[in-house]
Short mmCIF file of C-alpha atoms in Angstrom, two decimals:
data_model
loop_
_atom_site.label_atom_id
_atom_site.label_comp_id
_atom_site.label_asym_id
_atom_site.label_seq_id
_atom_site.Cartn_x
_atom_site.Cartn_y
_atom_site.Cartn_z
CA MET A 1 0.00 0.00 0.00
CA ILE A 2 1.27 3.51 -0.82
CA SER A 3 2.19 5.44 2.34
CA ILE A 4 0.84 8.90 3.09
CA ARG A 5 4.39 10.31 2.80
CA LYS A 6 4.72 8.96 -0.76
CA ILE A 7 1.32 10.36 -1.67
CA ILE A 8 2.36 13.83 -0.48
CA ILE A 9 5.66 13.69 -2.39
CA TYR A 10 3.99 12.54 -5.60
CA SER A 11 1.18 15.08 -5.32
CA SER A 12 3.63 17.91 -4.72
CA SER A 13 5.45 17.02 -7.94
CA VAL A 14 2.37 17.87 -9.97
CA ILE A 15 1.04 20.81 -7.96
CA SER A 16 2.51 23.27 -10.46
CA CYS A 17 0.12 21.87 -13.06
CA PHE A 18 -2.79 23.16 -11.01
CA MET A 19 -1.43 26.19 -9.18
CA PHE A 20 -2.41 28.76 -11.77
CA GLN A 21 -5.40 27.12 -13.42
CA ASN A 22 -8.06 29.76 -13.84
CA TYR A 23 -10.29 29.06 -16.78
CA SER A 24 -13.96 29.15 -17.72
CA PHE A 25 -15.65 25.93 -18.71
CA LEU A 26 -18.05 27.90 -20.88
CA GLN A 27 -15.20 29.10 -23.11
CA GLU A 28 -12.87 26.12 -23.28
CA GLU A 29 -12.42 24.29 -26.58
CA LEU A 30 -12.82 20.57 -26.01
CA LEU A 31 -11.73 17.72 -28.24
CA GLY A 32 -12.52 14.03 -28.67
CA GLU A 33 -14.70 12.40 -26.07
CA ASN A 34 -14.62 15.59 -24.01
CA GLU A 35 -16.27 17.51 -26.84
CA LEU A 36 -19.06 14.94 -26.86
CA TYR A 37 -19.41 14.27 -23.13
CA ARG A 38 -18.17 17.25 -21.10
CA PRO A 39 -21.15 19.36 -19.97
CA LYS A 40 -21.48 22.91 -21.20
CA ILE A 41 -22.96 24.53 -18.09
CA HIS A 42 -22.22 22.02 -15.30
CA PHE A 43 -19.00 22.04 -13.32
CA THR A 44 -16.42 19.35 -14.07
CA PRO A 45 -12.72 19.39 -13.21
CA LYS A 46 -10.48 19.89 -16.20
CA ASN A 47 -8.70 16.62 -15.40
CA HIS A 48 -9.05 13.55 -13.22
CA TRP A 49 -11.55 12.25 -10.67
CA MET A 50 -14.17 14.23 -8.70
CA ASN A 51 -17.02 13.24 -6.36
CA ASP A 52 -18.80 14.82 -3.35
CA PRO A 53 -19.13 18.62 -3.05
CA ASN A 54 -17.45 19.92 0.12
CA GLY A 55 -16.84 23.08 2.12
CA MET A 56 -19.18 25.40 0.23
CA PHE A 57 -19.46 29.02 1.40
CA TYR A 58 -20.31 32.43 -0.06
CA LEU A 59 -18.26 35.57 0.65
CA ASN A 60 -17.83 38.96 -1.03
CA GLY A 61 -19.69 38.10 -4.20
CA THR A 62 -18.05 34.70 -4.71
CA TYR A 63 -19.42 31.18 -4.30
CA HIS A 64 -16.74 28.71 -3.23
CA LEU A 65 -17.08 25.04 -4.14
CA TYR A 66 -14.66 22.42 -2.85
CA TYR A 67 -14.96 18.79 -3.79
CA GLN A 68 -13.48 15.32 -3.34
CA TYR A 69 -10.65 15.15 -5.84
CA TYR A 70 -7.92 12.72 -6.91
CA PRO A 71 -5.36 14.64 -9.02
CA ASP A 72 -3.40 11.59 -10.19
CA GLY A 73 -6.06 9.51 -11.96
CA ASN A 74 -9.61 9.26 -13.30
CA VAL A 75 -10.84 6.79 -10.67
CA TRP A 76 -11.25 7.25 -6.92
CA GLY A 77 -7.92 7.50 -5.09
CA PRO A 78 -6.30 9.32 -2.14
CA MET A 79 -8.72 12.16 -1.55
CA HIS A 80 -7.85 15.86 -1.70
CA TRP A 81 -10.09 18.93 -1.70
CA GLY A 82 -10.29 20.50 -5.15
CA HIS A 83 -11.48 24.10 -5.39
CA ALA A 84 -13.56 26.16 -7.80
CA THR A 85 -15.29 29.54 -7.60
CA SER A 86 -18.15 31.29 -9.34
CA GLU A 87 -19.81 34.68 -9.24
CA ASP A 88 -23.06 33.46 -10.81
CA LEU A 89 -23.29 29.72 -9.92
CA ILE A 90 -23.10 28.81 -13.62
CA SER A 91 -19.62 29.70 -14.89
CA TRP A 92 -16.85 28.18 -12.75
CA LYS A 93 -13.11 28.76 -12.41
CA GLU A 94 -10.89 25.97 -11.12
CA HIS A 95 -8.08 26.83 -8.70
CA ALA A 96 -5.16 25.14 -6.97
CA ILE A 97 -5.88 22.14 -4.75
CA ALA A 98 -7.02 23.38 -1.35
CA LEU A 99 -6.21 20.47 1.02
CA TYR A 100 -3.74 17.61 0.60
CA PRO A 101 -3.48 14.28 2.45
CA ASP A 102 -1.07 14.29 5.41
CA GLU A 103 0.18 12.07 8.22
CA LEU A 104 -3.37 11.74 9.59
CA GLY A 105 -4.80 10.47 6.33
CA TYR A 106 -6.79 11.37 3.24
CA ILE A 107 -9.03 14.45 3.23
CA PHE A 108 -12.62 13.18 3.10
CA SER A 109 -15.82 15.23 2.91
CA GLY A 110 -16.77 18.12 5.17
CA SER A 111 -17.92 21.73 5.30
CA ALA A 112 -16.70 25.29 5.81
CA VAL A 113 -17.96 28.30 7.79
CA VAL A 114 -17.16 32.00 7.90
CA ASP A 115 -16.10 32.69 11.50
CA TYR A 116 -17.08 36.37 11.69
CA HIS A 117 -16.70 36.60 15.48
CA ASN A 118 -13.35 34.79 15.47
CA THR A 119 -14.64 32.17 17.88
CA SER A 120 -11.80 29.92 16.71
CA GLY A 121 -9.08 32.45 17.51
CA PHE A 122 -7.50 31.97 14.08
CA GLY A 123 -8.25 35.52 12.91
CA ASP A 124 -5.43 38.04 12.58
CA GLY A 125 -7.47 41.15 13.38
CA THR A 126 -7.77 42.10 9.72
CA ASN A 127 -9.05 39.11 7.79
CA VAL A 128 -12.08 37.04 8.75
CA PRO A 129 -11.09 33.39 9.19
CA ILE A 130 -12.74 30.67 7.11
CA ILE A 131 -12.78 27.33 8.93
CA ALA A 132 -12.91 24.05 7.02
CA ILE A 133 -14.10 20.99 8.94
CA PHE A 134 -13.36 17.63 7.34
CA THR A 135 -12.82 13.92 7.95
CA HIS A 136 -9.30 12.58 8.16
CA HIS A 137 -9.35 9.00 6.80
CA ASP A 138 -6.35 6.87 7.78
CA PRO A 139 -5.95 4.23 5.01
CA GLU A 140 -3.24 2.32 6.88
CA GLY A 141 -5.47 1.99 9.96
CA GLU A 142 -8.33 0.84 7.77
CA GLN A 143 -6.11 -1.77 6.11
CA LYS A 144 -5.01 -3.07 9.50
CA GLY A 145 -8.64 -3.63 10.48
CA GLN A 146 -8.77 -0.86 13.05
CA ILE A 147 -12.18 0.61 13.76
CA ASN A 148 -11.11 4.19 14.59
CA PHE A 149 -9.57 5.16 11.23
CA GLN A 150 -11.84 8.21 10.69
CA THR A 151 -11.57 11.41 12.78
CA GLN A 152 -12.65 15.05 12.34
CA SER A 153 -10.15 17.84 11.78
CA ILE A 154 -10.09 21.54 10.91
CA ALA A 155 -8.05 23.98 8.82
CA TYR A 156 -8.28 27.75 8.50
CA SER A 157 -7.86 30.32 5.74
CA LEU A 158 -7.17 34.04 6.05
CA ASP A 159 -7.38 34.81 2.32
CA GLU A 160 -11.04 33.90 1.69
CA GLY A 161 -10.46 30.20 1.08
CA PHE A 162 -7.58 30.10 -1.41
CA THR A 163 -4.84 28.85 0.93
CA TRP A 164 -5.24 26.81 4.10
CA THR A 165 -3.37 26.02 7.32
CA LYS A 166 -4.25 22.84 9.18
CA TYR A 167 -4.77 23.09 12.93
CA GLU A 168 -1.85 21.70 14.95
CA GLY A 169 -4.26 20.14 17.44
CA ASN A 170 -6.02 17.89 14.91
CA PRO A 171 -8.10 15.85 15.20
CA VAL A 172 -10.67 17.97 17.03
CA VAL A 173 -13.16 15.07 17.28
CA PRO A 174 -11.42 11.74 17.94
CA ASN A 175 -13.12 8.55 16.87
CA PRO A 176 -15.29 7.10 19.69
CA GLY A 177 -15.08 3.55 18.33
CA ILE A 178 -17.30 3.79 15.23
CA LYS A 179 -16.18 2.37 11.88
CA ASP A 180 -18.07 4.85 9.66
CA PHE A 181 -17.65 8.25 11.31
CA ARG A 182 -17.43 11.04 8.78
CA ASP A 183 -18.56 14.02 6.68
CA PRO A 184 -19.06 16.80 9.27
CA LYS A 185 -21.47 19.61 8.42
CA VAL A 186 -21.10 22.61 10.76
CA VAL A 187 -23.75 25.31 11.16
CA TRP A 188 -24.22 28.24 13.52
CA ASP A 189 -27.09 27.77 15.99
CA THR A 190 -28.34 31.36 16.33
CA GLU A 191 -30.73 30.62 19.20
CA ARG A 192 -28.00 29.18 21.43
CA SER A 193 -24.98 31.07 20.00
CA HIS A 194 -22.77 28.07 19.38
CA TRP A 195 -21.68 25.82 16.55
CA LEU A 196 -23.42 22.56 15.69
CA MET A 197 -21.69 19.66 13.97
CA ILE A 198 -23.84 17.07 12.22
CA LEU A 199 -21.92 13.88 11.53
CA SER A 200 -22.83 10.66 9.73
CA THR A 201 -22.25 7.14 10.97
CA TYR A 202 -23.29 3.84 9.42
CA ALA A 203 -26.94 4.07 10.48
CA GLU A 204 -27.52 7.33 12.32
CA THR A 205 -26.65 11.01 12.54
CA LEU A 206 -24.68 12.39 15.50
CA PHE A 207 -24.91 15.95 16.85
CA TYR A 208 -22.04 17.82 18.55
CA SER A 209 -21.74 21.41 19.83
CA SER A 210 -18.83 23.81 20.26
CA LYS A 211 -18.11 27.41 21.20
CA ASN A 212 -14.77 27.64 19.38
CA LEU A 213 -14.74 25.01 16.58
CA LYS A 214 -11.83 23.26 18.35
CA GLU A 215 -13.49 21.60 21.34
CA TRP A 216 -16.61 19.56 20.66
CA ASN A 217 -19.17 17.91 22.94
CA TYR A 218 -21.47 15.08 21.93
CA VAL A 219 -25.14 16.16 22.14
CA SER A 220 -27.43 13.47 20.71
CA SER A 221 -28.14 11.07 17.85
CA PHE A 222 -30.95 10.54 15.37
CA GLY A 223 -32.05 8.03 12.78
CA LYS A 224 -31.90 4.42 13.88
CA ASP A 225 -35.66 4.02 13.60
CA PHE A 226 -36.33 6.33 10.65
CA GLY A 227 -35.76 6.34 6.90
CA ALA A 228 -33.81 4.06 4.60
CA HIS A 229 -31.04 1.86 5.98
CA GLY A 230 -29.89 -0.18 3.00
CA GLY A 231 -26.36 1.21 3.13
CA VAL A 232 -23.98 3.63 4.85
CA TRP A 233 -25.28 7.07 5.85
CA GLU A 234 -23.06 9.87 4.52
CA CYS A 235 -22.82 13.63 3.84
CA PRO A 236 -25.49 15.16 6.13
CA ASP A 237 -26.79 18.71 6.14
CA PHE A 238 -29.02 20.51 8.64
CA PHE A 239 -30.87 23.80 8.19
CA ARG A 240 -34.09 25.69 8.89
CA LEU A 241 -36.70 26.57 6.29
CA THR A 242 -39.88 28.62 6.62
CA ILE A 243 -43.04 27.39 4.92
CA LYS A 244 -44.39 30.38 3.00
CA SER A 245 -48.03 29.31 3.15
CA THR A 246 -48.09 28.99 6.96
CA GLY A 247 -45.09 30.95 8.25
CA GLU A 248 -44.06 27.85 10.19
CA THR A 249 -40.32 27.14 10.52
CA LYS A 250 -38.95 23.61 10.50
CA TRP A 251 -35.54 21.98 10.59
CA VAL A 252 -34.59 19.82 7.60
CA LEU A 253 -31.99 17.06 7.82
CA LEU A 254 -30.46 15.79 4.57
CA GLN A 255 -28.92 12.35 4.81
CA SER A 256 -27.30 10.62 1.84
CA ILE A 257 -27.06 6.84 1.72
CA ASN A 258 -25.12 4.35 -0.39
CA PRO A 259 -26.49 1.94 -1.42
CA GLY A 260 -30.21 2.02 -0.73
CA ALA A 261 -31.64 4.70 -3.04
CA PRO A 262 -35.12 4.11 -4.53
CA ASN A 263 -33.79 3.23 -8.01
CA GLY A 264 -30.55 1.64 -6.89
CA GLY A 265 -27.18 2.75 -5.61
CA SER A 266 -26.68 6.24 -4.18
CA GLY A 267 -29.34 8.75 -3.12
CA THR A 268 -30.28 11.42 -0.60
CA GLN A 269 -33.22 11.23 1.79
CA TYR A 270 -34.55 13.99 4.01
CA PHE A 271 -36.36 14.43 7.31
CA VAL A 272 -38.51 17.31 8.59
CA GLY A 273 -38.80 18.11 12.28
CA ASP A 274 -37.86 20.31 15.23
CA PHE A 275 -34.61 20.90 17.12
CA ASP A 276 -34.51 22.05 20.75
CA GLY A 277 -30.76 22.58 20.93
CA ASN A 278 -30.12 18.99 21.93
CA GLN A 279 -32.42 16.62 20.07
CA PHE A 280 -33.80 16.55 16.54
CA THR A 281 -37.38 15.22 16.62
CA ILE A 282 -39.39 14.15 13.59
CA ASP A 283 -42.54 16.17 12.98
CA LYS A 284 -45.64 14.03 13.56
CA ARG A 285 -47.02 14.79 10.10
CA PHE A 286 -43.73 13.82 8.48
CA GLN A 287 -43.57 10.69 10.60
CA LYS A 288 -46.84 9.56 9.03
CA GLN A 289 -45.33 10.15 5.60
CA LEU A 290 -42.37 7.94 6.55
CA GLN A 291 -44.69 5.23 7.80
CA SER A 292 -46.46 5.30 4.46
CA GLU A 293 -43.43 5.55 2.14
CA GLY A 294 -40.51 4.25 4.20
CA ALA A 295 -38.21 7.06 3.08
CA ILE A 296 -38.63 10.45 1.40
CA TRP A 297 -36.06 11.43 -1.22
CA VAL A 298 -34.62 14.72 -2.50
CA ASP A 299 -34.34 13.29 -6.02
CA TYR A 300 -35.73 10.08 -7.49
CA GLY A 301 -33.24 9.85 -10.34
CA ARG A 302 -30.08 7.80 -10.04
CA ASP A 303 -27.55 10.62 -10.31
CA ASN A 304 -27.95 13.11 -7.47
CA TYR A 305 -25.77 12.25 -4.49
CA ALA A 306 -24.10 13.84 -1.46
CA GLY A 307 -25.84 17.17 -2.00
CA VAL A 308 -25.20 19.85 0.63
CA THR A 309 -25.85 23.60 0.84
CA TRP A 310 -23.79 26.78 0.79
CA SER A 311 -23.14 28.52 4.09
CA ASN A 312 -23.12 32.30 4.62
CA ILE A 313 -25.71 33.16 1.97
CA PRO A 314 -26.69 36.79 2.81
CA GLU A 315 -29.98 37.36 4.63
CA ASN A 316 -31.16 39.72 1.90
CA ASP A 317 -30.80 36.81 -0.54
CA GLY A 318 -32.45 34.33 1.78
CA ARG A 319 -32.12 31.26 -0.42
CA ARG A 320 -31.02 27.80 0.63
CA ILE A 321 -28.82 26.73 -2.31
CA THR A 322 -27.56 23.21 -2.87
CA ILE A 323 -25.39 21.31 -5.33
CA ALA A 324 -24.71 17.57 -5.61
CA TRP A 325 -22.42 15.08 -7.31
CA MET A 326 -24.13 14.00 -10.53
CA SER A 327 -23.27 10.31 -10.53
CA ASN A 328 -23.88 7.05 -8.68
CA TRP A 329 -21.44 4.72 -6.94
CA ASP A 330 -22.96 1.80 -8.88
CA TYR A 331 -21.03 2.91 -11.99
CA ALA A 332 -19.16 6.17 -11.27
CA ARG A 333 -15.72 4.61 -11.73
CA GLU A 334 -16.69 3.16 -15.11
CA VAL A 335 -18.44 5.96 -17.00
CA PRO A 336 -16.89 6.48 -20.47
CA THR A 337 -14.92 9.65 -19.87
CA GLU A 338 -11.14 9.43 -19.75
CA GLN A 339 -9.65 12.87 -19.16
CA TRP A 340 -12.04 13.53 -16.29
CA ARG A 341 -14.73 11.73 -14.29
CA GLY A 342 -17.48 13.39 -12.32
CA SER A 343 -19.70 16.45 -12.67
CA MET A 344 -21.98 18.47 -10.42
CA THR A 345 -25.70 19.06 -10.75
CA ILE A 346 -26.97 22.51 -11.58
CA PRO A 347 -27.17 24.52 -8.33
CA ARG A 348 -30.71 24.42 -6.95
CA GLU A 349 -32.85 26.38 -4.53
CA LEU A 350 -34.53 24.34 -1.80
CA SER A 351 -37.88 25.27 -0.24
CA LEU A 352 -40.23 23.53 2.17
CA THR A 353 -43.89 23.37 1.19
CA ILE A 354 -47.08 21.52 2.09
CA ASP A 355 -48.74 19.81 -0.88
CA ASP A 356 -52.46 19.43 -1.56
CA GLN A 357 -52.42 16.13 0.35
CA GLY A 358 -51.18 17.94 3.46
CA ASP A 359 -47.66 16.42 3.29
CA TYR A 360 -44.33 18.16 3.67
CA VAL A 361 -42.33 18.39 0.44
CA LEU A 362 -38.77 19.64 0.05
CA THR A 363 -38.93 21.26 -3.37
CA SER A 364 -35.95 21.82 -5.62
CA ILE A 365 -35.66 24.14 -8.63
CA PRO A 366 -32.70 25.48 -10.65
CA VAL A 367 -31.27 28.72 -9.29
CA GLU A 368 -32.61 31.83 -11.01
CA GLU A 369 -29.11 32.59 -12.32
CA LEU A 370 -29.64 29.86 -14.90
CA ASN A 371 -32.20 32.04 -16.71
CA SER A 372 -29.72 34.90 -16.87
CA SER A 373 -27.15 32.71 -18.63
CA CYS A 374 -29.41 31.70 -21.53
CA GLU A 375 -31.67 33.32 -24.09
CA MET A 376 -35.22 32.45 -25.02
CA VAL A 377 -35.53 31.25 -28.60
CA GLU A 378 -39.21 30.38 -28.70
CA GLU A 379 -42.37 30.95 -26.67
CA VAL A 380 -45.62 29.14 -27.44
CA THR A 381 -48.72 30.10 -25.47
CA GLU A 382 -50.91 27.14 -26.41
CA VAL A 383 -51.10 24.16 -28.75
CA ALA A 384 -54.40 22.34 -28.33
CA ASN A 385 -55.49 18.78 -29.11
CA VAL A 386 -52.20 17.22 -30.25
CA THR A 387 -50.84 13.71 -29.94
CA GLN A 388 -47.27 14.69 -30.84
CA TYR A 389 -45.27 17.92 -30.82
CA ASP A 390 -41.71 18.74 -31.92
CA ILE A 391 -40.12 20.92 -29.24
CA SER A 392 -36.58 21.16 -30.62
CA LYS A 393 -37.37 22.18 -34.24
CA ASP A 394 -33.71 21.78 -35.25
CA LYS A 395 -32.63 24.67 -33.01
CA PHE A 396 -30.56 22.75 -30.49
CA GLU A 397 -27.58 20.46 -30.28
CA ALA A 398 -26.76 18.56 -27.09
CA THR A 399 -27.89 21.29 -24.65
CA LEU A 400 -31.48 22.39 -24.13
CA PHE A 401 -33.45 24.17 -21.41
CA PHE A 402 -37.23 24.43 -21.55
CA GLU A 403 -40.40 24.90 -19.53
CA ILE A 404 -43.71 23.34 -20.49
CA GLU A 405 -47.18 22.61 -19.13
CA LEU A 406 -49.37 19.72 -20.30
CA SER A 407 -53.12 19.60 -19.67
CA ASP A 408 -56.17 17.51 -20.63
CA LEU A 409 -54.19 14.42 -19.61
CA LYS A 410 -55.94 11.06 -19.77
CA GLU A 411 -55.15 7.59 -18.47
CA ASP A 412 -52.24 7.30 -20.86
CA SER A 413 -48.47 7.77 -21.11
CA TYR A 414 -46.94 11.13 -22.05
CA VAL A 415 -43.43 10.51 -23.31
CA PHE A 416 -40.65 12.97 -24.09
CA SER A 417 -38.01 11.59 -26.48
CA TRP A 418 -34.58 13.21 -26.80
CA SER A 419 -32.74 11.57 -29.71
CA ASN A 420 -30.09 11.75 -32.43
CA ASN A 421 -29.63 10.40 -35.95
CA THR A 422 -27.70 7.31 -34.78
CA GLY A 423 -30.70 5.80 -32.99
CA ASP A 424 -29.94 6.83 -29.42
CA VAL A 425 -33.00 7.98 -27.49
CA LEU A 426 -33.58 9.09 -23.92
CA LYS A 427 -37.21 8.80 -22.84
CA PHE A 428 -38.90 10.36 -19.83
CA GLY A 429 -42.39 11.37 -18.83
CA LEU A 430 -45.60 10.57 -16.99
CA ASP A 431 -47.34 7.20 -17.05
CA ASN A 432 -50.87 8.10 -15.99
CA LYS A 433 -51.98 4.48 -16.20
CA ARG A 434 -49.61 3.35 -13.47
CA HIS A 435 -49.48 6.71 -11.67
CA ALA A 436 -45.71 6.94 -12.09
CA PHE A 437 -43.05 9.27 -13.43
CA PHE A 438 -40.14 7.61 -15.23
CA VAL A 439 -36.78 8.07 -16.95
CA ASP A 440 -35.72 5.41 -19.46
CA LYS A 441 -32.11 5.54 -20.67
CA THR A 442 -31.89 1.89 -21.74
CA ASN A 443 -31.30 2.94 -25.38
CA SER A 444 -29.68 6.33 -24.86
CA GLY A 445 -26.12 5.44 -25.87
CA THR A 446 -23.12 3.25 -25.17
CA LYS A 447 -23.89 0.27 -22.95
CA ASP A 448 -20.67 -1.70 -22.70
CA PHE A 449 -19.04 0.03 -19.72
CA SER A 450 -21.45 -1.09 -16.95
CA LYS A 451 -24.36 -3.51 -16.75
CA SER A 452 -25.83 -1.60 -13.80
CA PHE A 453 -26.05 1.65 -15.76
CA TYR A 454 -28.69 0.88 -18.40
CA ASN A 455 -30.63 -2.03 -16.95
CA ILE A 456 -32.93 0.05 -14.73
CA VAL A 457 -35.78 2.33 -15.75
CA SER A 458 -35.99 4.87 -12.94
CA LYS A 459 -39.52 5.31 -11.62
CA HIS A 460 -41.43 6.96 -8.83
CA ASP A 461 -45.07 6.34 -8.01
CA VAL A 462 -47.12 9.51 -7.72
CA LYS A 463 -50.12 9.84 -5.45
CA ARG A 464 -52.79 10.21 -8.11
CA ARG A 465 -53.52 10.46 -11.82
CA HIS A 466 -52.53 13.89 -13.13
CA GLN A 467 -54.87 15.98 -15.26
CA ASN A 468 -52.06 18.46 -15.86
CA ILE A 469 -48.36 18.75 -15.12
CA LYS A 470 -45.79 21.55 -15.17
CA LEU A 471 -42.17 20.69 -16.09
CA THR A 472 -38.84 22.49 -16.08
CA ILE A 473 -36.17 20.44 -17.85
CA LEU A 474 -32.46 21.02 -18.35
CA ILE A 475 -30.52 18.76 -20.73
CA ASP A 476 -26.76 19.27 -20.99
CA LYS A 477 -25.00 16.84 -23.36
CA THR A 478 -24.91 13.86 -20.98
CA SER A 479 -27.44 14.72 -18.29
CA VAL A 480 -31.11 15.46 -17.82
CA GLU A 481 -32.56 17.24 -14.78
CA ILE A 482 -36.35 17.19 -14.53
CA PHE A 483 -38.31 19.38 -12.11
CA ALA A 484 -42.04 18.59 -12.00
CA ASN A 485 -44.69 20.90 -10.53
CA ASP A 486 -42.28 23.55 -9.23
CA GLY A 487 -39.82 20.99 -7.97
CA GLU A 488 -42.14 18.76 -5.98
CA LEU A 489 -40.71 15.80 -7.90
CA VAL A 490 -37.16 15.76 -9.27
CA PHE A 491 -35.25 13.29 -11.45
CA THR A 492 -31.55 13.58 -12.33
CA GLU A 493 -29.95 11.11 -14.75
CA ILE A 494 -26.73 10.95 -16.77
CA PHE A 495 -26.34 9.17 -20.13
CA PHE A 496 -23.70 8.86 -22.86
CA PRO A 497 -24.97 9.06 -26.46
CA SER A 498 -22.82 8.03 -29.40
CA ALA A 499 -23.47 11.42 -31.07
CA PRO A 500 -24.98 14.72 -29.91
CA MET A 501 -28.72 14.64 -29.27
CA THR A 502 -30.66 17.17 -31.38
CA LYS A 503 -34.33 16.18 -31.47
CA LEU A 504 -36.92 16.50 -28.71
CA ALA A 505 -40.59 15.61 -29.05
CA VAL A 506 -43.46 14.81 -26.72
CA ALA A 507 -46.14 12.28 -27.68
CA SER A 508 -49.10 10.27 -26.46
CA LYS A 509 -51.77 8.02 -27.95
CA THR A 510 -54.52 10.42 -26.82
CA GLN A 511 -54.82 14.16 -27.37
CA PHE A 512 -53.45 16.67 -24.89
CA THR A 513 -52.79 20.41 -24.77
CA ILE A 514 -49.50 22.27 -24.40
CA HIS A 515 -49.33 25.57 -22.50
CA ASN A 516 -46.59 28.11 -21.85
CA LEU A 517 -43.78 26.37 -23.72
CA LYS A 518 -40.56 28.34 -23.40
CA THR A 519 -37.32 27.09 -24.90
CA TYR A 520 -33.89 28.56 -24.19
CA LYS A 521 -30.38 28.08 -25.52
CA PHE A 522 -26.93 28.76 -24.06
#
């Protein structure tokens, strides 16, 4: 096994390749498979492997995104924190690696906070300290069969997140004897004026508190009797949202799991409840939903994992913004990209609502900045009594953003087909016979890299037959993100066509009506 010391030496030999990277993915000329597969408006690293988003914060007009990164290959390896920034959440610039492995281990997932009051003591009186909180993963301890190979550590930055110094007293949270003990998300508890750390273990979420980000006290746990438990719990998040219709404020806990998602592999579930400073308690209404469904998911597609939210979004903005890794551990190491592997979802705004059945729903829609980065090319107010309609009309190649409403829906299937001239087709839509929404990528492109990629048609049962449906859909070369009824139902899926997709149509055996169709291009 490669020692940590050798990893550091090898990584340092290539750091110059990354130190001054500062480019826009929207402007880069791409060749070969990258021209076909690299997204146009989604973040990917220029080279090598990427997975979970980490350490996201906003400061002085800039969104910072860190991520699990292996700079020496295109499959998972010794984890670093990569770093990218954006001023609009759409166009990203990649920077030097932020955190490297060290004598305590690899740098696994975590979070970052802006320590305005210098509770940590790392401030210099001039610059506000940014504190990163992450998991140290000791590969040698894991190989030896030790149980305590994951601990929590911190680092600080005095230049707004571009360079980091690790705390000499690491780890700040030693392992208490738990094999899976990782992915700390830290938030400021305004009511009690201290920091909260939310940490994932194999089957539950742990809560810790601290006044200074260095010394942490265990508070409570949650989750053994709730939600999905088909795999390891990972990458939590914890935040408050106010329901606009009632003015009621609830705490939301995000908890990713792998495997155990509704359509296989990786996924993220959520819980709605209350927090008294010590214990997170499921809301009684949400508990009934769990009893009925078993688990409630952020996204029912196969390719939205480890999503967490930005810290320090200004109060006058007020949004809760998230981003996730757009892949699945079932096949992430095998997808047919060579120069790079891994991309992020489009950033999304989360809201908490109550649907017409009286259930809590965590809705998800693309951030409004997406509309500012594209131009409308067509607007159709109404097309009545059709069984098929061509949406693309030869105006698009590979990337397409549109909004559409369908009405007069019967007990039938309403299928969108995104295709090319080589026979590849991605299908998605509403099956009103079976009361289900679906994404079918079984014939959407190359199939030889992974049997688990194309052999599942992703589905989610809906509560009733729909007479109408509103959709916002973003397609970007190798991904589709579907937001139904203002984000009440979301599907994210990746695919790999043999040639750029150019044709999009919607069809059914019975007549339906189209309203408010708006198509955009980038």
